[in-house]
Amino acid sequence: MSSFSLVSPPTIPHPHIITRHPPTPSSPIFSLYRNPLSLHAHNTTPTNLSSPHGPIQTSKLDTVAKTSRGSFRISSLSNIERELGTGSQDDEEEEIEGVSPTSVLPDRWDVLGLGQAMVDFSGTVDDEFLKRLGLEKGTRKVVNHEERGRVLRAMDGCSYKAAAGGSLSNSLVALARLGCKSIGGPALNVAMAGSVGSDPLGGFYRSKLQRANVNFLSEPVKDGTTGTVIVLTTPDAQRTMLAYQGTSSTVNYDPCLASIISKTKILVVEGYLFELPDTIKTISKACEEARRSGALVAITASDVSCIERHYDDFWEIAGNCADVVFANSDEARALCNITAKDSSISATRYLSHFVPLVSVTDGQRGSYIGVKGEAVYIPPSPCAPVDTCGAGDAYASGILYGILRGVSDLRAMGTLAARVAATVVGQQGTRLKVQDAVELVESFALHFEHSAIGSDIGSDHISSL
């Protein structure tokens, strides 16, 4: 069996239309590490990657006031700084026992996420509310500052949850919780970079991630307005989302970001960033710096319509820079430019000729991990579904955890990811709980330790060299 190294990625031009069958597959044994020592080294020497932030400036924004149970009520504009500045112990950003947030930053980051930093406001409304505001149920719409204000004023008196939202932040929080204990290796250092304003919402976003042991490293944009997503859920469980980009629409590449990336083992780029024209250059430069520094690059596909609108940009990065791609079955087919009649396994196999490791989730049917033209099927982990939102984000955290722990068995890695996803699906909310995360990794470590005895590298294994 031959090994495959990421030092020299495939140079096959990216496909616009599939007109051929994938080449004859070979065994999926390869090294996912350009610099094996750097991926497993761990150093906590203090370093100044970002300076302490001063007091958050006040800003006249549409606002919410927090209730005693961690939800929020629409409130007067002048109350936003005081209300968002207070904490709540029963929200999803629960603190990790024995792990205290600190201003002393590690010398290297295990994972750095580059994505949209937006505060989510979520709550339940009826159909009449949507009709009154002229909103189409079940859609996602980008709104301006005035439209956001109109919707928030219409919600006056309603209770809503507020969270440091986003697909990427879900994955990063889950990963930080999976790696919060020294089980199978040192505790993991997880960080995020993006764009928030110097307003109270920006401070809220930063503090919520900090409580979840994810460091938000980017400086606030002076006089900037932090992006928000209003999630309106009707009784039939359909979600209508209104996104206000704010400063999250621009993520600049600067010396601070370059320095952080150079000290990172895995850079994860959120696919939603491809929607922002001014951010494409930042993505390209960030991925180039990651490759120069020996870091792995992972891309999340994020959304079918986003892929379709920015197909060439996705393939420019995925085909030339990505080591890992995360997608669901529809997104994978969109990347392959094939129809819904084509199977998920076909899409996985095809993509794996261009990207060394491909992770494709297919809902209750399970998932696939693709390597060098082959796809390993991962059965779904049993659970009683409560809320499927965030399942793919949780699955990605399990794959990242397996890579960082040097897991060589693709099936074992996928099984852990499936169990993480099932845990999130079986609860309300998109965030993996701390205790659940610890139990998952303890069980995985015990299983992996026993199964590794006397085992050899097989067709479902990768070599960490």
mmCIF file with all atom_site columns, C-alpha atoms in Angstrom, residues 183-184 401 440-450:
data_model
loop_
_atom_site.group_PDB
_atom_site.id
_atom_site.type_symbol
_atom_site.label_atom_id
_atom_site.label_alt_id
_atom_site.label_comp_id
_atom_site.label_asym_id
_atom_site.label_entity_id
_atom_site.label_seq_id
_atom_site.pdbx_PDB_ins_code
_atom_site.Cartn_x
_atom_site.Cartn_y
_atom_site.Cartn_z
_atom_site.occupancy
_atom_site.B_iso_or_equiv
_atom_site.pdbx_formal_charge
_atom_site.auth_seq_id
_atom_site.auth_comp_id
_atom_site.auth_asym_id
_atom_site.auth_atom_id
_atom_site.pdbx_PDB_model_num
ATOM 1  C CA . ILE A 1 183 ? -7.645  12.709 27.589 1.00 0.00 ? 183 ILE A CA 1
ATOM 2  C CA . GLY A 1 184 ? -5.662  11.156 24.763 1.00 0.00 ? 184 GLY A CA 1
ATOM 3  C CA . TYR A 1 401 ? -10.800 16.173 17.349 1.00 0.00 ? 401 TYR A CA 1
ATOM 4  C CA . LEU A 1 440 ? -17.863 11.032 24.757 1.00 0.00 ? 440 LEU A CA 1
ATOM 5  C CA . VAL A 1 441 ? -14.080 11.414 24.721 1.00 0.00 ? 441 VAL A CA 1
ATOM 6  C CA . GLU A 1 442 ? -13.624 9.148  27.748 1.00 0.00 ? 442 GLU A CA 1
ATOM 7  C CA . SER A 1 443 ? -15.626 6.428  26.030 1.00 0.00 ? 443 SER A CA 1
ATOM 8  C CA . PHE A 1 444 ? -13.782 6.990  22.769 1.00 0.00 ? 444 PHE A CA 1
ATOM 9  C CA . ALA A 1 445 ? -10.350 6.892  24.420 1.00 0.00 ? 445 ALA A CA 1
ATOM 10 C CA . LEU A 1 446 ? -11.197 3.635  26.193 1.00 0.00 ? 446 LEU A CA 1
ATOM 11 C CA . HIS A 1 447 ? -12.559 2.034  23.014 1.00 0.00 ? 447 HIS A CA 1
ATOM 12 C CA . PHE A 1 448 ? -9.651  3.271  20.918 1.00 0.00 ? 448 PHE A CA 1
ATOM 13 C CA . GLU A 1 449 ? -7.086  2.020  23.443 1.00 0.00 ? 449 GLU A CA 1
ATOM 14 C CA . HIS A 1 450 ? -8.608  -1.472 23.432 1.00 0.00 ? 450 HIS A CA 1
#
